[in-house]
mmCIF file of C-alpha atoms in Angstrom:
data_model
loop_
_atom_site.group_PDB
_atom_site.id
_atom_site.type_symbol
_atom_site.label_atom_id
_atom_site.label_comp_id
_atom_site.label_asym_id
_atom_site.label_seq_id
_atom_site.Cartn_x
_atom_site.Cartn_y
_atom_site.Cartn_z
ATOM 1 C CA MET A 1 -14.919 -35.218 205.735
ATOM 2 C CA SER A 2 -17.045 -38.584 205.675
ATOM 3 C CA ILE A 3 -15.656 -42.124 204.287
ATOM 4 C CA PRO A 4 -18.516 -43.817 202.576
ATOM 5 C CA GLY A 5 -19.392 -47.422 203.208
ATOM 6 C CA PRO A 6 -18.293 -49.974 200.550
ATOM 7 C CA VAL A 7 -19.818 -50.385 197.139
ATOM 8 C CA ASN A 8 -22.514 -52.049 197.822
ATOM 9 C CA MET A 9 -25.048 -51.505 194.718
ATOM 10 C CA PRO A 10 -28.837 -52.841 194.817
ATOM 11 C CA PRO A 11 -30.123 -56.093 193.486
ATOM 12 C CA ARG A 12 -31.122 -55.371 190.512
ATOM 13 C CA LEU A 13 -32.804 -57.155 186.635
ATOM 14 C CA LEU A 14 -31.543 -55.002 183.884
ATOM 15 C CA MET A 15 -33.807 -55.745 181.184
ATOM 16 C CA GLY A 16 -33.505 -52.702 178.640
ATOM 17 C CA PRO A 17 -30.930 -52.005 175.649
ATOM 18 C CA GLY A 18 -28.117 -52.154 177.873
ATOM 19 C CA PRO A 19 -26.436 -52.493 179.795
ATOM 20 C CA ILE A 20 -27.161 -55.856 180.999
ATOM 21 C CA ASN A 21 -26.381 -58.135 184.147
ATOM 22 C CA ALA A 22 -22.226 -59.275 183.605
ATOM 23 C CA ASP A 23 -22.435 -62.897 183.469
ATOM 24 C CA PRO A 24 -20.912 -63.955 187.168
ATOM 25 C CA ARG A 25 -18.220 -66.835 185.354
ATOM 26 C CA VAL A 26 -17.597 -63.283 183.922
ATOM 27 C CA LEU A 27 -17.043 -61.340 186.899
ATOM 28 C CA ARG A 28 -15.143 -64.078 188.505
ATOM 29 C CA ALA A 29 -12.454 -63.709 185.932
ATOM 30 C CA MET A 30 -12.218 -60.187 186.669
ATOM 31 C CA SER A 31 -11.560 -60.900 190.268
ATOM 32 C CA ALA A 32 -8.643 -62.458 189.324
ATOM 33 C CA GLN A 33 -5.180 -61.171 190.455
ATOM 34 C CA LEU A 34 -3.312 -58.100 188.469
ATOM 35 C CA VAL A 35 0.150 -59.198 186.434
ATOM 36 C CA GLY A 36 2.490 -56.630 184.857
ATOM 37 C CA GLN A 37 1.830 -55.442 181.043
ATOM 38 C CA TYR A 38 4.674 -58.108 180.364
ATOM 39 C CA ASP A 39 4.596 -60.865 181.674
ATOM 40 C CA PRO A 40 4.433 -64.044 179.705
ATOM 41 C CA ALA A 41 1.346 -64.573 181.416
ATOM 42 C CA MET A 42 -0.008 -61.666 180.306
ATOM 43 C CA THR A 43 1.039 -60.927 176.851
ATOM 44 C CA GLY A 44 -0.210 -64.834 176.440
ATOM 45 C CA ALA A 45 -3.574 -63.572 177.578
ATOM 46 C CA MET A 46 -3.706 -60.420 175.138
ATOM 47 C CA ASN A 47 -2.651 -63.799 171.525
ATOM 48 C CA GLU A 48 -5.549 -65.551 173.449
ATOM 49 C CA VAL A 49 -7.371 -62.802 173.294
ATOM 50 C CA MET A 50 -7.108 -62.113 170.016
ATOM 51 C CA ASP A 51 -7.679 -65.018 168.682
ATOM 52 C CA LEU A 52 -10.893 -65.647 170.332
ATOM 53 C CA TYR A 53 -12.737 -62.248 168.916
ATOM 54 C CA ARG A 54 -11.158 -63.909 165.946
ATOM 55 C CA GLN A 55 -14.126 -66.976 166.215
ATOM 56 C CA VAL A 56 -16.879 -64.312 167.550
ATOM 57 C CA PHE A 57 -16.232 -62.167 165.326
ATOM 58 C CA ILE A 58 -16.073 -64.940 162.477
ATOM 59 C CA THR A 59 -13.045 -63.458 160.241
ATOM 60 C CA GLU A 60 -9.048 -64.323 159.765
ATOM 61 C CA ASN A 61 -8.060 -60.736 160.455
ATOM 62 C CA ARG A 62 -4.823 -60.719 162.193
ATOM 63 C CA GLN A 63 -5.514 -57.312 163.449
ATOM 64 C CA THR A 64 -8.197 -58.077 166.051
ATOM 65 C CA MET A 65 -7.975 -57.150 169.259
ATOM 66 C CA LEU A 66 -9.562 -54.640 172.126
ATOM 67 C CA VAL A 67 -9.570 -51.047 172.714
ATOM 68 C CA ASP A 68 -8.818 -50.081 176.000
ATOM 69 C CA GLY A 69 -13.310 -48.001 177.297
ATOM 70 C CA THR A 70 -16.140 -48.242 175.794
ATOM 71 C CA SER A 71 -17.976 -49.188 173.172
ATOM 72 C CA ARG A 72 -17.798 -45.748 171.818
ATOM 73 C CA ALA A 73 -13.656 -45.835 172.325
ATOM 74 C CA GLY A 74 -13.362 -48.232 169.870
ATOM 75 C CA ILE A 75 -16.401 -46.101 167.259
ATOM 76 C CA GLU A 76 -13.992 -43.239 168.196
ATOM 77 C CA ALA A 77 -10.425 -45.453 167.558
ATOM 78 C CA ALA A 78 -11.917 -46.662 164.379
ATOM 79 C CA LEU A 79 -12.513 -43.856 163.344
ATOM 80 C CA VAL A 80 -10.422 -41.337 163.924
ATOM 81 C CA SER A 81 -7.910 -43.899 162.899
ATOM 82 C CA LEU A 82 -9.225 -44.426 159.317
ATOM 83 C CA LEU A 83 -10.555 -40.687 158.594
ATOM 84 C CA GLU A 84 -7.926 -37.679 157.808
ATOM 85 C CA PRO A 85 -9.602 -34.112 157.644
ATOM 86 C CA GLY A 86 -11.490 -34.299 154.299
ATOM 87 C CA ASP A 87 -11.958 -37.316 153.435
ATOM 88 C CA ARG A 88 -15.467 -38.810 152.715
ATOM 89 C CA VAL A 89 -18.482 -40.713 154.822
ATOM 90 C CA LEU A 90 -21.179 -42.070 154.376
ATOM 91 C CA VAL A 91 -22.898 -42.600 157.040
ATOM 92 C CA PRO A 92 -27.010 -43.588 157.471
ATOM 93 C CA ILE A 93 -29.180 -42.534 159.592
ATOM 94 C CA PHE A 94 -31.658 -44.263 160.603
ATOM 95 C CA GLY A 95 -31.643 -44.299 164.905
ATOM 96 C CA ARG A 96 -29.630 -42.247 167.736
ATOM 97 C CA PHE A 97 -26.289 -43.960 166.960
ATOM 98 C CA GLY A 98 -25.890 -43.051 162.915
ATOM 99 C CA HIS A 99 -25.603 -39.602 164.824
ATOM 100 C CA LEU A 100 -23.146 -40.933 166.775
ATOM 101 C CA LEU A 101 -21.184 -41.646 163.907
ATOM 102 C CA ALA A 102 -22.065 -38.624 161.996
ATOM 103 C CA GLU A 103 -20.837 -36.038 164.647
ATOM 104 C CA ILE A 104 -18.068 -38.103 165.408
ATOM 105 C CA SER A 105 -16.560 -38.305 162.358
ATOM 106 C CA ARG A 106 -17.394 -34.480 162.213
ATOM 107 C CA ARG A 107 -14.737 -33.963 164.622
ATOM 108 C CA VAL A 108 -12.188 -35.195 163.204
ATOM 109 C CA GLY A 109 -12.204 -33.265 159.601
ATOM 110 C CA ALA A 110 -14.666 -35.930 157.586
ATOM 111 C CA GLU A 111 -16.279 -34.457 155.164
ATOM 112 C CA VAL A 112 -19.893 -36.059 156.134
ATOM 113 C CA HIS A 113 -22.785 -36.444 153.910
ATOM 114 C CA THR A 114 -26.151 -38.595 155.942
ATOM 115 C CA ILE A 115 -28.915 -40.386 154.708
ATOM 116 C CA GLU A 116 -31.813 -40.606 156.548
ATOM 117 C CA ALA A 117 -34.266 -43.286 156.981
ATOM 118 C CA GLU A 118 -37.355 -42.657 159.316
ATOM 119 C CA TRP A 119 -36.557 -44.422 163.165
ATOM 120 C CA GLY A 120 -37.899 -47.571 162.964
ATOM 121 C CA GLU A 121 -36.690 -48.360 159.288
ATOM 122 C CA VAL A 122 -33.918 -49.849 157.120
ATOM 123 C CA PHE A 123 -31.999 -48.956 154.100
ATOM 124 C CA THR A 124 -32.560 -51.256 151.210
ATOM 125 C CA ASP A 125 -29.503 -51.639 149.540
ATOM 126 C CA GLU A 126 -30.196 -49.529 146.147
ATOM 127 C CA ALA A 127 -30.906 -46.345 148.678
ATOM 128 C CA ILE A 128 -27.304 -47.179 150.681
ATOM 129 C CA GLU A 129 -25.817 -47.788 146.177
ATOM 130 C CA ALA A 130 -26.919 -44.362 144.781
ATOM 131 C CA ALA A 131 -25.445 -42.726 147.805
ATOM 132 C CA LEU A 132 -22.646 -44.193 147.680
ATOM 133 C CA ILE A 133 -22.426 -43.757 143.443
ATOM 134 C CA GLU A 134 -23.333 -39.685 144.098
ATOM 135 C CA VAL A 135 -20.929 -39.217 147.448
ATOM 136 C CA GLN A 136 -17.937 -41.978 146.685
ATOM 137 C CA PRO A 137 -16.820 -42.136 150.077
ATOM 138 C CA LYS A 138 -13.279 -43.872 151.377
ATOM 139 C CA VAL A 139 -16.292 -45.061 154.259
ATOM 140 C CA LEU A 140 -19.395 -45.886 155.357
ATOM 141 C CA ALA A 141 -20.103 -46.117 158.065
ATOM 142 C CA VAL A 142 -22.917 -48.036 159.201
ATOM 143 C CA VAL A 143 -24.527 -48.873 162.685
ATOM 144 C CA HIS A 144 -25.666 -52.420 162.667
ATOM 145 C CA GLY A 145 -27.993 -52.340 165.275
ATOM 146 C CA ASP A 146 -29.679 -49.291 166.296
ATOM 147 C CA THR A 147 -31.117 -49.356 170.747
ATOM 148 C CA SER A 148 -32.594 -46.128 169.697
ATOM 149 C CA THR A 149 -35.267 -47.910 167.509
ATOM 150 C CA THR A 150 -34.288 -52.081 168.225
ATOM 151 C CA MET A 151 -34.302 -51.956 164.874
ATOM 152 C CA ALA A 152 -31.018 -54.450 162.561
ATOM 153 C CA GLN A 153 -29.652 -53.351 159.293
ATOM 154 C CA PRO A 154 -29.235 -55.677 157.182
ATOM 155 C CA LEU A 155 -25.137 -55.702 156.097
ATOM 156 C CA GLU A 156 -24.578 -58.715 154.238
ATOM 157 C CA GLY A 157 -24.852 -56.446 150.510
ATOM 158 C CA LEU A 158 -23.300 -54.110 151.268
ATOM 159 C CA GLY A 159 -19.611 -55.647 151.819
ATOM 160 C CA GLU A 160 -20.400 -55.549 147.876
ATOM 161 C CA LEU A 161 -21.252 -52.450 147.391
ATOM 162 C CA CYS A 162 -18.517 -50.830 149.039
ATOM 163 C CA GLU A 163 -15.840 -53.516 146.805
ATOM 164 C CA ARG A 164 -16.748 -52.040 143.964
ATOM 165 C CA HIS A 165 -17.445 -48.573 144.787
ATOM 166 C CA GLY A 166 -14.065 -48.148 146.331
ATOM 167 C CA ALA A 167 -15.436 -47.810 149.752
ATOM 168 C CA LEU A 168 -13.773 -48.785 153.461
ATOM 169 C CA LEU A 169 -17.305 -50.615 155.252
ATOM 170 C CA TYR A 170 -16.995 -49.915 159.049
ATOM 171 C CA VAL A 171 -19.732 -51.339 160.968
ATOM 172 C CA ASP A 172 -20.958 -50.500 164.377
ATOM 173 C CA ALA A 173 -21.862 -53.900 165.937
ATOM 174 C CA THR A 174 -22.192 -52.999 169.838
ATOM 175 C CA ALA A 175 -25.793 -53.717 170.501
ATOM 176 C CA THR A 176 -25.749 -56.933 168.117
ATOM 177 C CA ILE A 177 -22.556 -59.007 168.469
ATOM 178 C CA GLY A 178 -22.815 -62.378 170.272
ATOM 179 C CA GLY A 179 -26.659 -62.179 169.816
ATOM 180 C CA ASN A 180 -27.442 -61.253 166.514
ATOM 181 C CA GLU A 181 -25.733 -62.973 163.113
ATOM 182 C CA LEU A 182 -22.900 -60.948 161.924
ATOM 183 C CA ARG A 183 -19.763 -62.897 159.093
ATOM 184 C CA THR A 184 -17.225 -60.047 159.450
ATOM 185 C CA ASP A 185 -15.071 -62.024 156.181
ATOM 186 C CA GLU A 186 -18.579 -63.807 154.359
ATOM 187 C CA TRP A 187 -20.353 -60.465 154.053
ATOM 188 C CA GLY A 188 -16.974 -57.318 153.054
ATOM 189 C CA LEU A 189 -16.754 -55.659 156.456
ATOM 190 C CA ASP A 190 -14.229 -54.076 156.774
ATOM 191 C CA VAL A 191 -13.451 -52.822 160.647
ATOM 192 C CA VAL A 192 -16.188 -54.442 163.130
ATOM 193 C CA THR A 193 -16.184 -52.203 166.941
ATOM 194 C CA ALA A 194 -17.941 -54.237 169.624
ATOM 195 C CA GLY A 195 -18.729 -53.464 173.627
ATOM 196 C CA LEU A 196 -18.719 -56.464 176.364
ATOM 197 C CA GLN A 197 -22.052 -54.963 178.376
ATOM 198 C CA LYS A 198 -25.180 -56.144 175.456
ATOM 199 C CA CYS A 199 -24.590 -59.870 173.778
ATOM 200 C CA LEU A 200 -21.633 -60.747 175.019
ATOM 201 C CA GLY A 201 -23.449 -60.730 178.785
ATOM 202 C CA GLY A 202 -19.933 -58.544 180.191
ATOM 203 C CA PRO A 203 -19.392 -54.631 181.340
ATOM 204 C CA SER A 204 -19.077 -52.094 179.754
ATOM 205 C CA GLY A 205 -15.119 -50.934 179.193
ATOM 206 C CA SER A 206 -13.626 -52.196 176.841
ATOM 207 C CA ALA A 207 -13.766 -53.029 173.042
ATOM 208 C CA PRO A 208 -13.700 -55.549 171.150
ATOM 209 C CA VAL A 209 -12.774 -54.253 167.137
ATOM 210 C CA THR A 210 -11.473 -56.210 163.827
ATOM 211 C CA PHE A 211 -9.639 -55.065 160.983
ATOM 212 C CA SER A 212 -9.547 -55.903 157.434
ATOM 213 C CA ALA A 213 -6.110 -56.059 155.310
ATOM 214 C CA LYS A 214 -6.750 -53.714 153.773
ATOM 215 C CA ALA A 215 -8.299 -51.615 156.649
ATOM 216 C CA ALA A 216 -5.570 -52.066 158.194
ATOM 217 C CA ALA A 217 -3.022 -50.958 155.791
ATOM 218 C CA VAL A 218 -5.271 -47.433 155.288
ATOM 219 C CA ILE A 219 -3.971 -46.737 159.008
ATOM 220 C CA GLU A 220 -0.596 -47.968 159.159
ATOM 221 C CA GLY A 221 0.093 -45.637 156.282
ATOM 222 C CA ARG A 222 -0.477 -43.246 158.797
ATOM 223 C CA LYS A 223 1.405 -45.093 161.337
ATOM 224 C CA SER A 224 3.387 -42.789 163.355
ATOM 225 C CA VAL A 225 5.254 -43.433 166.648
ATOM 226 C CA GLU A 226 5.547 -41.432 169.631
ATOM 227 C CA GLU A 227 9.118 -39.493 170.817
ATOM 228 C CA GLY A 228 10.225 -41.490 173.418
ATOM 229 C CA ILE A 229 9.699 -45.006 172.239
ATOM 230 C CA ARG A 230 10.479 -44.511 168.862
ATOM 231 C CA ASP A 231 13.079 -46.169 166.676
ATOM 232 C CA ALA A 232 15.275 -44.523 164.460
ATOM 233 C CA ASP A 233 13.392 -46.136 161.251
ATOM 234 C CA ASP A 234 10.070 -45.811 162.956
ATOM 235 C CA PRO A 235 7.725 -43.515 160.855
ATOM 236 C CA VAL A 236 7.347 -39.782 162.052
ATOM 237 C CA LEU A 237 3.989 -37.855 160.616
ATOM 238 C CA ASP A 238 3.434 -34.505 160.312
ATOM 239 C CA ALA A 239 0.216 -35.088 160.382
ATOM 240 C CA PRO A 240 -0.792 -38.073 162.661
ATOM 241 C CA ILE A 241 -3.876 -39.496 163.771
ATOM 242 C CA ARG A 242 -5.374 -37.116 166.090
ATOM 243 C CA SER A 243 -5.704 -39.065 169.370
ATOM 244 C CA ASN A 244 -2.753 -41.027 170.346
ATOM 245 C CA TYR A 245 -4.965 -43.297 173.322
ATOM 246 C CA LEU A 246 -7.247 -43.780 169.730
ATOM 247 C CA ASP A 247 -4.553 -44.807 167.370
ATOM 248 C CA MET A 248 -4.967 -47.598 166.452
ATOM 249 C CA ALA A 249 -1.411 -47.760 163.932
ATOM 250 C CA GLN A 250 -0.262 -47.525 167.664
ATOM 251 C CA ILE A 251 -1.991 -50.187 169.150
ATOM 252 C CA PHE A 252 -1.679 -52.911 166.707
ATOM 253 C CA ASP A 253 1.681 -52.286 167.257
ATOM 254 C CA TYR A 254 0.948 -52.932 170.454
ATOM 255 C CA TRP A 255 -0.400 -56.474 169.998
ATOM 256 C CA SER A 256 2.120 -57.056 168.162
ATOM 257 C CA GLU A 257 5.383 -59.671 168.595
ATOM 258 C CA ARG A 258 7.259 -55.937 168.970
ATOM 259 C CA ARG A 259 4.681 -55.213 172.387
ATOM 260 C CA LEU A 260 5.602 -51.464 171.617
ATOM 261 C CA ASN A 261 3.939 -49.535 174.954
ATOM 262 C CA HIS A 262 1.195 -47.249 174.004
ATOM 263 C CA HIS A 263 -0.150 -47.334 177.582
ATOM 264 C CA THR A 264 -0.799 -50.327 179.922
ATOM 265 C CA GLU A 265 -3.336 -52.661 179.308
ATOM 266 C CA ALA A 266 -6.497 -52.774 181.560
ATOM 267 C CA THR A 267 -5.922 -55.703 183.138
ATOM 268 C CA THR A 268 -8.928 -56.669 184.296
ATOM 269 C CA MET A 269 -11.188 -55.427 181.656
ATOM 270 C CA LEU A 270 -8.593 -57.864 179.668
ATOM 271 C CA TYR A 271 -9.753 -60.804 181.093
ATOM 272 C CA GLY A 272 -12.804 -59.820 181.696
ATOM 273 C CA ALA A 273 -13.593 -59.306 177.571
ATOM 274 C CA ARG A 274 -11.633 -62.935 177.907
ATOM 275 C CA GLU A 275 -14.227 -64.419 179.066
ATOM 276 C CA CYS A 276 -17.360 -63.261 177.838
ATOM 277 C CA ALA A 277 -15.699 -64.652 174.132
ATOM 278 C CA ARG A 278 -14.769 -68.253 176.074
ATOM 279 C CA ILE A 279 -18.438 -68.260 177.303
ATOM 280 C CA LEU A 280 -20.134 -67.467 173.796
ATOM 281 C CA LEU A 281 -17.742 -69.445 171.937
ATOM 282 C CA GLU A 282 -18.807 -72.508 174.501
ATOM 283 C CA GLU A 283 -22.193 -72.320 173.704
ATOM 284 C CA GLY A 284 -21.717 -71.713 169.755
ATOM 285 C CA LEU A 285 -22.577 -68.570 168.231
ATOM 286 C CA ASP A 286 -25.153 -70.449 166.563
ATOM 287 C CA ALA A 287 -27.082 -71.100 169.023
ATOM 288 C CA SER A 288 -26.398 -68.198 171.111
ATOM 289 C CA TRP A 289 -28.135 -66.782 167.845
ATOM 290 C CA ARG A 290 -31.173 -68.911 168.384
ATOM 291 C CA ARG A 291 -31.542 -68.192 172.379
ATOM 292 C CA HIS A 292 -31.130 -63.973 171.664
ATOM 293 C CA ASP A 293 -33.831 -65.149 168.770
ATOM 294 C CA LEU A 294 -35.835 -67.040 171.193
ATOM 295 C CA HIS A 295 -36.448 -64.629 173.906
ATOM 296 C CA GLY A 296 -36.594 -62.509 172.000
ATOM 297 C CA ARG A 297 -39.991 -63.112 170.137
ATOM 298 C CA ALA A 298 -40.686 -64.829 173.753
ATOM 299 C CA MET A 299 -40.324 -61.322 175.156
ATOM 300 C CA LEU A 300 -42.314 -59.717 171.987
ATOM 301 C CA ALA A 301 -44.820 -62.109 172.704
ATOM 302 C CA GLY A 302 -45.353 -61.102 176.603
ATOM 303 C CA ALA A 303 -45.349 -57.083 175.607
ATOM 304 C CA SER A 304 -47.982 -57.787 172.875
ATOM 305 C CA ALA A 305 -50.858 -59.984 175.005
ATOM 306 C CA LEU A 306 -50.331 -57.232 177.407
ATOM 307 C CA GLY A 307 -51.712 -55.189 175.030
ATOM 308 C CA LEU A 308 -48.504 -53.400 174.223
ATOM 309 C CA THR A 309 -47.922 -52.066 170.477
ATOM 310 C CA PRO A 310 -44.869 -53.029 169.001
ATOM 311 C CA PHE A 311 -42.491 -50.200 167.552
ATOM 312 C CA GLY A 312 -40.907 -50.288 163.854
ATOM 313 C CA HIS A 313 -40.712 -52.884 161.347
ATOM 314 C CA LEU A 314 -40.613 -56.117 163.308
ATOM 315 C CA ALA A 315 -38.970 -57.541 160.181
ATOM 316 C CA TYR A 316 -35.961 -55.925 160.620
ATOM 317 C CA LYS A 317 -36.076 -55.622 164.329
ATOM 318 C CA MET A 318 -32.990 -57.244 166.361
ATOM 319 C CA THR A 319 -33.453 -60.272 168.374
ATOM 320 C CA ASN A 320 -32.328 -59.066 171.623
ATOM 321 C CA VAL A 321 -34.884 -55.584 171.740
ATOM 322 C CA VAL A 322 -37.591 -55.136 171.603
ATOM 323 C CA GLY A 323 -39.651 -51.536 171.139
ATOM 324 C CA VAL A 324 -43.133 -51.433 172.209
ATOM 325 C CA GLU A 325 -45.473 -48.254 172.137
ATOM 326 C CA ILE A 326 -46.257 -46.759 176.029
ATOM 327 C CA PRO A 327 -50.194 -46.663 176.201
ATOM 328 C CA ALA A 328 -52.299 -43.875 176.064
ATOM 329 C CA GLY A 329 -52.965 -42.626 179.185
ATOM 330 C CA VAL A 330 -49.532 -44.369 181.059
ATOM 331 C CA ASP A 331 -46.935 -42.138 181.886
ATOM 332 C CA GLY A 332 -43.908 -44.091 180.910
ATOM 333 C CA ASP A 333 -41.123 -42.508 183.527
ATOM 334 C CA ALA A 334 -43.203 -42.834 186.204
ATOM 335 C CA ALA A 335 -44.026 -46.384 184.879
ATOM 336 C CA ARG A 336 -40.292 -47.307 184.638
ATOM 337 C CA ALA A 337 -39.747 -45.873 187.780
ATOM 338 C CA ALA A 338 -42.468 -48.013 190.027
ATOM 339 C CA MET A 339 -40.599 -51.235 188.035
ATOM 340 C CA LEU A 340 -37.600 -50.308 189.324
ATOM 341 C CA ALA A 341 -39.130 -49.237 192.377
ATOM 342 C CA ASP A 342 -41.699 -52.429 193.222
ATOM 343 C CA PHE A 343 -39.342 -54.762 191.382
ATOM 344 C CA GLY A 344 -35.833 -54.431 191.160
ATOM 345 C CA ILE A 345 -35.980 -54.282 186.857
ATOM 346 C CA GLU A 346 -34.913 -52.041 184.233
ATOM 347 C CA ILE A 347 -36.587 -51.162 181.249
ATOM 348 C CA GLY A 348 -35.481 -48.824 179.260
ATOM 349 C CA THR A 349 -37.680 -45.084 177.058
ATOM 350 C CA SER A 350 -35.877 -43.833 173.701
ATOM 351 C CA PHE A 351 -33.631 -40.775 172.570
ATOM 352 C CA GLY A 352 -34.781 -37.835 170.631
ATOM 353 C CA PRO A 353 -38.397 -38.659 169.232
ATOM 354 C CA LEU A 354 -39.242 -42.107 171.328
ATOM 355 C CA HIS A 355 -38.661 -40.251 174.241
ATOM 356 C CA GLY A 356 -41.185 -40.817 176.398
ATOM 357 C CA ARG A 357 -43.460 -42.769 173.356
ATOM 358 C CA ILE A 358 -41.810 -46.129 173.590
ATOM 359 C CA TRP A 359 -39.990 -48.234 175.925
ATOM 360 C CA ARG A 360 -37.457 -51.004 175.108
ATOM 361 C CA LEU A 361 -36.929 -54.382 176.471
ATOM 362 C CA GLY A 362 -33.936 -56.168 175.877
ATOM 363 C CA THR A 363 -33.207 -59.735 176.198
ATOM 364 C CA MET A 364 -29.602 -60.400 175.656
ATOM 365 C CA GLY A 365 -26.810 -61.883 177.309
ATOM 366 C CA PHE A 366 -26.719 -63.468 180.504
ATOM 367 C CA ASN A 367 -30.568 -62.123 180.414
ATOM 368 C CA ALA A 368 -31.726 -63.519 177.632
ATOM 369 C CA ARG A 369 -33.171 -66.791 179.914
ATOM 370 C CA THR A 370 -36.636 -68.062 180.435
ATOM 371 C CA ASP A 371 -36.904 -66.929 184.122
ATOM 372 C CA ALA A 372 -35.773 -63.114 183.273
ATOM 373 C CA VAL A 373 -37.891 -62.511 180.524
ATOM 374 C CA LEU A 374 -41.558 -64.620 182.432
ATOM 375 C CA THR A 375 -40.234 -61.956 185.289
ATOM 376 C CA THR A 376 -40.179 -58.892 183.391
ATOM 377 C CA VAL A 377 -43.635 -59.395 181.960
ATOM 378 C CA ALA A 378 -45.861 -60.151 184.976
ATOM 379 C CA ALA A 379 -44.170 -57.316 186.971
ATOM 380 C CA LEU A 380 -44.547 -55.099 183.797
ATOM 381 C CA GLU A 381 -48.987 -56.365 183.823
ATOM 382 C CA ALA A 382 -48.595 -55.709 187.509
ATOM 383 C CA VAL A 383 -47.711 -51.977 187.152
ATOM 384 C CA LEU A 384 -49.564 -51.309 183.882
ATOM 385 C CA ARG A 385 -52.816 -52.633 185.621
ATOM 386 C CA ARG A 386 -52.169 -49.970 188.840
ATOM 387 C CA ALA A 387 -51.737 -47.420 185.587
ATOM 388 C CA GLY A 388 -55.136 -47.946 184.781
ATOM 389 C CA HIS A 389 -54.193 -50.336 181.503
ATOM 390 C CA ARG A 390 -56.285 -52.916 181.504
ATOM 391 C CA MET A 391 -55.899 -56.582 179.632
ATOM 392 C CA GLU A 392 -56.457 -59.910 180.257
ATOM 393 C CA SER A 393 -55.206 -61.409 183.161
ATOM 394 C CA GLY A 394 -52.072 -63.240 182.865
ATOM 395 C CA ALA A 395 -52.252 -63.039 179.188
ATOM 396 C CA GLY A 396 -48.432 -61.458 178.772
ATOM 397 C CA VAL A 397 -46.647 -64.913 180.141
ATOM 398 C CA GLU A 398 -49.505 -67.483 178.766
ATOM 399 C CA ALA A 399 -48.141 -65.716 175.574
ATOM 400 C CA ALA A 400 -44.048 -65.656 176.137
ATOM 401 C CA TYR A 401 -44.823 -69.640 177.456
ATOM 402 C CA ASP A 402 -46.959 -70.663 173.962
ATOM 403 C CA VAL A 403 -42.824 -68.689 172.464
ATOM 404 C CA TYR A 404 -40.873 -70.780 174.364
ATOM 405 C CA GLU A 405 -43.773 -74.883 174.053
ATOM 406 C CA ALA A 406 -43.439 -74.437 170.186
ATOM 407 C CA ALA A 407 -39.828 -74.142 170.576
ATOM 408 C CA LEU A 408 -39.380 -77.875 172.341
#
């Protein structure tokens, strides 16, 4: 049996829809030494993480913490802990990840109702309210920014609608947190889950989550403490939350002063998540939102100047990802392969009906910066020329420069 050499990944500039290059400060934080899960230094770091992410989510929610796993673990933890078999959930679908919320909810045993918008569009408040009235769900589950289409669903009015119609509002903010405006308490969002690997500038593997007091009460009402660690007065249910690992009621206890053992915290991921939040808050949320908006507009201008048609309703575009139509006569996958092989730059295609039809160009987290945008636009021009697509030489970089100069 042969033994491979040490890990030595090639240098890449990740300019797709995520993951992106982690901020070097996050990687350094993750190299810190391990400590025991109940060491005061560790529990202190956990408390710091809770406080930092309350600021990131802009919430006073006590139940704000990490789920150990990728952003999908956070999504599933929220849904499996909120929904019981037979509960009604309403999912507005405007891209691939709305389908994911519906899929997870079905597996939980919920009664899933969906409304669908054409990919590239979003929903009006009126359309969502009509569905709320018809379905009367326990939970409205919404993707904030769906990277498959690059569209962002407006959230500001949905909390009020859910309050009016007796539903909890769950939001998947994996692709938007840190780079697009999101105000948990002000907008009445009951549950928000996220991930590190996009605008937060970290690696995939940790899912920040926050739960309102109302949502937490629903979950606490389903608490069933597992045998071997429970006290005599701890609740035991015949029909507990269906996942043990993603049981938020027990995870709440693990992150509380009680520190009831549930799992061993993913220590290095906690260090990374802490540093992601610290860096973001050091910059300032408003400043980060503006930075993502600026570089997203520069990428859009640069790509448009290359003769690439933007995809979708631009009024609802996420700040941190732009979709562009692949030109006729250009092999989209071959062009992406050339970007990677010749320039070390990764861009994305999409899923389902958009696979091979659009490219997705990301400007997020550590990669939402001028040099990354200009390098990507210049490389894309070179690849497009070799594929037979014609445009004015240097037009893309010049258009991006114009955006930057106008912002000075």
